[in-house]
PDB file of C-alpha atoms in Angstrom:
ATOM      1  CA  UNK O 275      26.069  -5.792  -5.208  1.00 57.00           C
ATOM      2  CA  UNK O 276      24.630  -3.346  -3.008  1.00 71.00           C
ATOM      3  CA  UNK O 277      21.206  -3.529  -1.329  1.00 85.00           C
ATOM      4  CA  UNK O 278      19.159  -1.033  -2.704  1.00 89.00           C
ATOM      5  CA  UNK O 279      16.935   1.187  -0.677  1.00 91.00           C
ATOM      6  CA  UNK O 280      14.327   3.480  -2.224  1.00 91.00           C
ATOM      7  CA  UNK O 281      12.784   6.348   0.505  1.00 93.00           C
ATOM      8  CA  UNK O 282       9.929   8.154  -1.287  1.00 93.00           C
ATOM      9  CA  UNK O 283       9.418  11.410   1.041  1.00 92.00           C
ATOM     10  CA  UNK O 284       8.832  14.748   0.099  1.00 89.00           C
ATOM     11  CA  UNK O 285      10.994  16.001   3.043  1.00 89.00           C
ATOM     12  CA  UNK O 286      15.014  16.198   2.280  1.00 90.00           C
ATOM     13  CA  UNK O 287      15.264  15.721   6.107  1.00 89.00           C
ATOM     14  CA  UNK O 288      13.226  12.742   6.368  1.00 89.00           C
ATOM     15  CA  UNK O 289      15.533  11.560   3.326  1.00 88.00           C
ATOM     16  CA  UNK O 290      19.104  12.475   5.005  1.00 88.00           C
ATOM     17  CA  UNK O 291      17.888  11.041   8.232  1.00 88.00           C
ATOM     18  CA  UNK O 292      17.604   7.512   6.590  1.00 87.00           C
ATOM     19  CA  UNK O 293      20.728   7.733   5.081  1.00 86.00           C
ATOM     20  CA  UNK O 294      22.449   8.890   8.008  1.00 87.00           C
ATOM     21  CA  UNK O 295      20.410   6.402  10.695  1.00 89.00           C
ATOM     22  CA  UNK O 296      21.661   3.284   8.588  1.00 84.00           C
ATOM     23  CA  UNK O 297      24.006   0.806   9.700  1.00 77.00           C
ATOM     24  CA  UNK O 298      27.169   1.030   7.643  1.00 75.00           C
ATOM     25  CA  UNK O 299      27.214  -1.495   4.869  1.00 78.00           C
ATOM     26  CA  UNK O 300      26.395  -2.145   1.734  1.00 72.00           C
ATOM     27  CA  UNK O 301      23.454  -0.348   0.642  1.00 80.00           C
ATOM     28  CA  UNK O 302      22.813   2.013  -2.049  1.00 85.00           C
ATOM     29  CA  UNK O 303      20.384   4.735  -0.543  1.00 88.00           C
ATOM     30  CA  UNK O 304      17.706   5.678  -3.868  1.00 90.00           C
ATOM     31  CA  UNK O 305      15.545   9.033  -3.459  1.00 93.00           C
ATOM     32  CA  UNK O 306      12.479  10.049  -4.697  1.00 92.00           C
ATOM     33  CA  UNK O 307      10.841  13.155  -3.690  1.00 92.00           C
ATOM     34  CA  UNK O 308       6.948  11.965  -4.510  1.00 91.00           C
ATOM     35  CA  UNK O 309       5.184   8.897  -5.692  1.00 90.00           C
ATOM     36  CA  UNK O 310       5.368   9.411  -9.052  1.00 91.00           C
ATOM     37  CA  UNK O 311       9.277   9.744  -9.378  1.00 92.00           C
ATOM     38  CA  UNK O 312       9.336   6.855  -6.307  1.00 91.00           C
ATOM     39  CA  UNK O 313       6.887   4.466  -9.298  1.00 92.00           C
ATOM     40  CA  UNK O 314       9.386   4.725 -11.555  1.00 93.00           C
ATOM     41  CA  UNK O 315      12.415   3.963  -9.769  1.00 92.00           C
ATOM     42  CA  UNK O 316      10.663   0.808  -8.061  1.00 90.00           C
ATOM     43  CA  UNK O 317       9.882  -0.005 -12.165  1.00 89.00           C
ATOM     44  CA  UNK O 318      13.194   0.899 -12.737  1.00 90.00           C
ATOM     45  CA  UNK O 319      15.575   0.095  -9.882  1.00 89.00           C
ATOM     46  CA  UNK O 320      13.868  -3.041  -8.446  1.00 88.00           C
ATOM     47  CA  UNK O 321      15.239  -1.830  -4.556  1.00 91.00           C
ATOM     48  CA  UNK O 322      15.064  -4.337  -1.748  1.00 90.00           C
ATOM     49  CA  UNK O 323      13.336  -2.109   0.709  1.00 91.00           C
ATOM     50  CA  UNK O 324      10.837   0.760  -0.046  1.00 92.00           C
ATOM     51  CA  UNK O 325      10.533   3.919   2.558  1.00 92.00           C
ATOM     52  CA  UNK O 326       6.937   5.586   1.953  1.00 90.00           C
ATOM     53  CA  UNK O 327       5.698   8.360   3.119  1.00 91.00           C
ATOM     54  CA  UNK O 328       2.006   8.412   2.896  1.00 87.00           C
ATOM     55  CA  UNK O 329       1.187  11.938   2.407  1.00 87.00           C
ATOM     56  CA  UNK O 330       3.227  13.011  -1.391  1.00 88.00           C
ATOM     57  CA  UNK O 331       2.907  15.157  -4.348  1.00 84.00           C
ATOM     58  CA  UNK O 332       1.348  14.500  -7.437  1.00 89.00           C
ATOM     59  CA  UNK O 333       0.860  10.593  -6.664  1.00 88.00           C
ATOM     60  CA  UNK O 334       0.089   9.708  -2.979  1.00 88.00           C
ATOM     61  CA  UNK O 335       1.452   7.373  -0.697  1.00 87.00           C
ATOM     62  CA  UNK O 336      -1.796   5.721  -0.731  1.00 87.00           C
ATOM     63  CA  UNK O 337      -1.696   5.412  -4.442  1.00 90.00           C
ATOM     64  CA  UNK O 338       1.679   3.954  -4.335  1.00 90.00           C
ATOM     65  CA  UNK O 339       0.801   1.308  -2.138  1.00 88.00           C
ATOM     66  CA  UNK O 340      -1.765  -0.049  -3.912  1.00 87.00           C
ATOM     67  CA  UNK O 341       0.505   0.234  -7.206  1.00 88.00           C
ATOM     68  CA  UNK O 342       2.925  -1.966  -4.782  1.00 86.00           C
ATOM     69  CA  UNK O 343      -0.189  -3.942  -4.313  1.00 84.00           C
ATOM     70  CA  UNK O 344      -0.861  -4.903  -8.116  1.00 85.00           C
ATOM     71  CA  UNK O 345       2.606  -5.584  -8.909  1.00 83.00           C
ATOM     72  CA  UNK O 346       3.013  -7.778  -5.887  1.00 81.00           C
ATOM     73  CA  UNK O 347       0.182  -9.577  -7.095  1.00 78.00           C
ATOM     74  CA  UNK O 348       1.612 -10.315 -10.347  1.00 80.00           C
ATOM     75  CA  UNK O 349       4.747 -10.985  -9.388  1.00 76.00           C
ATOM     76  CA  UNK O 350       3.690 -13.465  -6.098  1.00 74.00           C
ATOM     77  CA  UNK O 351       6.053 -11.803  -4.127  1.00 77.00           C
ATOM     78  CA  UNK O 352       6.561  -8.820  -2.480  1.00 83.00           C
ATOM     79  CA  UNK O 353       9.508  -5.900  -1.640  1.00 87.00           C
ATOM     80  CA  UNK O 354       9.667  -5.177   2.375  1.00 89.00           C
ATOM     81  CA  UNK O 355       7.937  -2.177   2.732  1.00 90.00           C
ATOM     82  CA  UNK O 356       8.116   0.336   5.791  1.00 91.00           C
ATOM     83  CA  UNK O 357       5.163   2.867   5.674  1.00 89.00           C
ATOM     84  CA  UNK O 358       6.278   6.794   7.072  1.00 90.00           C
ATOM     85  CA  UNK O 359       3.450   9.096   8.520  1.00 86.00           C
ATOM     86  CA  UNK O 360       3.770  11.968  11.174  1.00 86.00           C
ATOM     87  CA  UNK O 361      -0.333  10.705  12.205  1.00 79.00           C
ATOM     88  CA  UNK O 362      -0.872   7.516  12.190  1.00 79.00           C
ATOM     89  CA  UNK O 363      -4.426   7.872  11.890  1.00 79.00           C
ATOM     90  CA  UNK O 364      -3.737   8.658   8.236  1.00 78.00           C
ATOM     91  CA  UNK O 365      -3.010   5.565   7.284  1.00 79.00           C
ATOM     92  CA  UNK O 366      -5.627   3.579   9.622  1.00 78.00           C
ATOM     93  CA  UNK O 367      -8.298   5.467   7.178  1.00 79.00           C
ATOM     94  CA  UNK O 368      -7.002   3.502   4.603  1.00 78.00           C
ATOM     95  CA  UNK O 369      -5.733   0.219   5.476  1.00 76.00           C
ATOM     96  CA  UNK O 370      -6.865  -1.407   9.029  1.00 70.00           C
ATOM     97  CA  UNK O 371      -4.861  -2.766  11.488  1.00 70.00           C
ATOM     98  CA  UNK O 372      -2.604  -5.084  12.268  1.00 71.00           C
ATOM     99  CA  UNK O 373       0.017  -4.126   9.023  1.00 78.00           C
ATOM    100  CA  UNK O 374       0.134  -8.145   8.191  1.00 77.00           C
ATOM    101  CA  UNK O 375       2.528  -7.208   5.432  1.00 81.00           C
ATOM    102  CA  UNK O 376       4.279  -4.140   5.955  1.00 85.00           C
ATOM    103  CA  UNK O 377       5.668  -2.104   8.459  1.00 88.00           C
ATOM    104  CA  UNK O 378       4.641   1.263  10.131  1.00 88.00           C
ATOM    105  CA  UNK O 379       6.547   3.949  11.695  1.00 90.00           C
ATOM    106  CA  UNK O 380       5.748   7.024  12.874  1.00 88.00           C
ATOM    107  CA  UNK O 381       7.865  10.441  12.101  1.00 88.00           C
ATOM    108  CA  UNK O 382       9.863  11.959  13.226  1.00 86.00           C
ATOM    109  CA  UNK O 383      11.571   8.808  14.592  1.00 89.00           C
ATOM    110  CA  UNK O 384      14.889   7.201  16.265  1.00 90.00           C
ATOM    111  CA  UNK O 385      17.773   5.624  14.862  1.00 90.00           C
ATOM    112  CA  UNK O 386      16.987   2.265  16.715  1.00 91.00           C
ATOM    113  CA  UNK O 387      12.991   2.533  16.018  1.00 91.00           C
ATOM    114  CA  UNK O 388      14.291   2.909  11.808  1.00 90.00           C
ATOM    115  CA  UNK O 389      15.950  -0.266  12.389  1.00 90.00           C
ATOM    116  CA  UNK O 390      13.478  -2.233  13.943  1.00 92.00           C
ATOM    117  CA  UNK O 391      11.255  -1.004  11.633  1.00 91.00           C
ATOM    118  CA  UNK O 392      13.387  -2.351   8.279  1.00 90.00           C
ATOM    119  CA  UNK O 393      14.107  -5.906  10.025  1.00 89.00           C
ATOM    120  CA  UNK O 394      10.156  -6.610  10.684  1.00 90.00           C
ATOM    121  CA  UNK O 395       9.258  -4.859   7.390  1.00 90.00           C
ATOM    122  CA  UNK O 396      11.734  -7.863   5.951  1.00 89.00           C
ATOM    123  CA  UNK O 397      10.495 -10.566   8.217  1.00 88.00           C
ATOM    124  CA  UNK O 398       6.994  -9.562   7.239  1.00 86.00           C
ATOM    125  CA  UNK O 399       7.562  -9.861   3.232  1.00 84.00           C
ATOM    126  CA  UNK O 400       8.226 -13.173   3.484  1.00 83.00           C
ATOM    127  CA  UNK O 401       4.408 -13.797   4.314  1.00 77.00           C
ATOM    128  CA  UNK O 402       3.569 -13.105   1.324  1.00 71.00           C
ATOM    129  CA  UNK O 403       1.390 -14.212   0.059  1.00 69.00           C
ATOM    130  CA  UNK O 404      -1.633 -13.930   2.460  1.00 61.00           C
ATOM    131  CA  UNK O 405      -3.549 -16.525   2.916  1.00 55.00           C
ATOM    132  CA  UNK O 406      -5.848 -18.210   0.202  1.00 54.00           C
ATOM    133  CA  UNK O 407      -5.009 -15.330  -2.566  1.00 52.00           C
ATOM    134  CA  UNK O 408      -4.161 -16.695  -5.601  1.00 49.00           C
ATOM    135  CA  UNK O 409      -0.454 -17.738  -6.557  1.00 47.00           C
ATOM    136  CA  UNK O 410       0.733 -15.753  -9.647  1.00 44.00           C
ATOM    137  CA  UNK O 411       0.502 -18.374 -12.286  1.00 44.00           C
ATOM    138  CA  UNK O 412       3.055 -18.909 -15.271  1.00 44.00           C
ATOM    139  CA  UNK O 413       2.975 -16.353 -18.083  1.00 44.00           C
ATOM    140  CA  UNK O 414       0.774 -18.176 -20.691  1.00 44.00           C
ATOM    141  CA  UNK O 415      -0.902 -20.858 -18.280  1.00 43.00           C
ATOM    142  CA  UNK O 416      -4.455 -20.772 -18.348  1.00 47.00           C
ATOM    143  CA  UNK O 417      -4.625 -23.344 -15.516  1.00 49.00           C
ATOM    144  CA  UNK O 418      -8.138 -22.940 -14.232  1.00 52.00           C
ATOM    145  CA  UNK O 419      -8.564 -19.659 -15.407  1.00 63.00           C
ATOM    146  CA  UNK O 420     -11.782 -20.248 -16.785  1.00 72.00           C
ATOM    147  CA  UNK O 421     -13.221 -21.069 -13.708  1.00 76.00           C
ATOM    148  CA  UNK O 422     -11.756 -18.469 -11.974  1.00 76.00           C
ATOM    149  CA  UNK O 423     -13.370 -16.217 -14.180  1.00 80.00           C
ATOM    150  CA  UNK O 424     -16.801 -17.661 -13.975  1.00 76.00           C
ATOM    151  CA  UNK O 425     -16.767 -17.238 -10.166  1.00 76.00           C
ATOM    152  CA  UNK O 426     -15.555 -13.936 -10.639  1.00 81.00           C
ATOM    153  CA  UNK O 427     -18.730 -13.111 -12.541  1.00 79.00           C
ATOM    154  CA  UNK O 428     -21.097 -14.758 -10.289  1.00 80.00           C
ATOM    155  CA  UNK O 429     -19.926 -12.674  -7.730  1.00 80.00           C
ATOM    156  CA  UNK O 430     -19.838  -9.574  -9.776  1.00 82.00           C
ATOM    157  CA  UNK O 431     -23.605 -10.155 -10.689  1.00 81.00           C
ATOM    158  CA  UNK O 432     -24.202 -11.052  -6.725  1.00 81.00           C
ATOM    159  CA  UNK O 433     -22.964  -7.863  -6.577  1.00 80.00           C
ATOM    160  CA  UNK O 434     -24.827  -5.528  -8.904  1.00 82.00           C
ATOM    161  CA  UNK O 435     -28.089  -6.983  -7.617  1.00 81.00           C
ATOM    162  CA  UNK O 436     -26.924  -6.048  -4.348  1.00 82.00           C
ATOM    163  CA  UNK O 437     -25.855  -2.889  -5.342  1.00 82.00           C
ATOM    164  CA  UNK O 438     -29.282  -2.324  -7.464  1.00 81.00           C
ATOM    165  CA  UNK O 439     -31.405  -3.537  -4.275  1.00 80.00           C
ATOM    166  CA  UNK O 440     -30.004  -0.595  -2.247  1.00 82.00           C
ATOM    167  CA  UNK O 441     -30.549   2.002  -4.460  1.00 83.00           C
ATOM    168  CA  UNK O 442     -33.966   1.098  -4.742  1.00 83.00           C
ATOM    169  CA  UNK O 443     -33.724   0.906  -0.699  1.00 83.00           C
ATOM    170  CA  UNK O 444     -32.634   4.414  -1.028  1.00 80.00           C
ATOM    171  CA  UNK O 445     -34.679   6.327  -3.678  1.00 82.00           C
ATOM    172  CA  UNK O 446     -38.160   4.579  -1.857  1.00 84.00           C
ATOM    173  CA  UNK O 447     -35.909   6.550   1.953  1.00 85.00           C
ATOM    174  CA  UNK O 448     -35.766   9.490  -0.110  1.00 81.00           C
ATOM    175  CA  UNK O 449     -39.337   9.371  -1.434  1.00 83.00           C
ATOM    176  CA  UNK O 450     -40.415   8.971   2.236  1.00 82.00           C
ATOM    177  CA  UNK O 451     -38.712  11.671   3.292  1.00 87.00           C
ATOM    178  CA  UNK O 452     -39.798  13.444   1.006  1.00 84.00           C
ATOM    179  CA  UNK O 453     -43.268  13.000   1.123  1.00 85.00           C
ATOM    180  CA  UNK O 454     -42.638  13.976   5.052  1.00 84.00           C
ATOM    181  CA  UNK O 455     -41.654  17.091   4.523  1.00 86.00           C
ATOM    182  CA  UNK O 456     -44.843  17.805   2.719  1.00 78.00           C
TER     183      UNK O 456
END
């Protein structure tokens, strides 16, 4: 069976350079030219790496990711990922430093960088789960789900009264300002 490896990237030379920079071997090279088309082969194909570029048509890179996110949640494990960018500083917008769970590379890159790059993306899966975030539980288990839910709320309300405390914050700013400019 042949290890399947999906590169989402809207550049055919970004796409050939993968295939051509991999080791010889077993691996069935998937290709999907923006997120949306790259969703529905990792639906589809189940690969055993992901490429992503972060800037794509019609669904982002981005948005992709935290698609992976969801279903990695679900599923309580997760597919190596290696993130693509030309600027680096794209991606630190979105998601902070160090990648705990994935792996980064900047384009255009080298044949040994690409390699690296897949064998820490792999090592780095297996983390997965961080930390304290809840294990996927069995289809149909409710085991403490109730409570779960409950804290969920009291946090949500926590929340909204923090969220309603700075509006008020801001409209009495804006009132002051206002009155300033009087």
């Amino acid at each position: 069976m042949a290890n399947k490896i999906l590169v989402i990237d809207d550049s055919k030379v970004i796409q050939r350079m993968v295939k051509e920079m991999l080791p010889a071997g077993n691996f069935e090279v998937l290709e999907a030219r923006d997120g949306e088309q790259g969703l529905k082969l990792i639906r589809s194909e189940n690969p055993n790496l992901i490429m992503l570029d972060f800037l794509l048509p019609k669904v982002s890179g981005w948005e992709v990711f935290q698609q992976l996110h969801k279903m990695w949640n679900t599923q309580g494990k997760m597919t190596p990922l290696v993130l693509m960018s030309g600027r680096k500083e794209e991606v630190t917008e979105k998601i902070s430093e160090p990648f705990e769970f994935f792996e980064f590379i900047e384009k255009p890159f080298e044949k040994k960088s690409l390699i690296e790059a897949i064998k820490t993306s792999m090592a780095k899966a297996k983390k997965w789960p961080p930390k304290g975030a809840p294990k996927a539980a069995p289809a149909g288990s409710a085991v403490g789900g109730s409570e779960e839910i409950k804290a969920i709320e009291q946090r949500m309300a926590k929340m909204q009264a923090e969220i309603d405390a700075l509006k008020k914050q801001n409209a009495q700013i804006l009132n002051f300002i206002k009155q300033k400019l009087k």
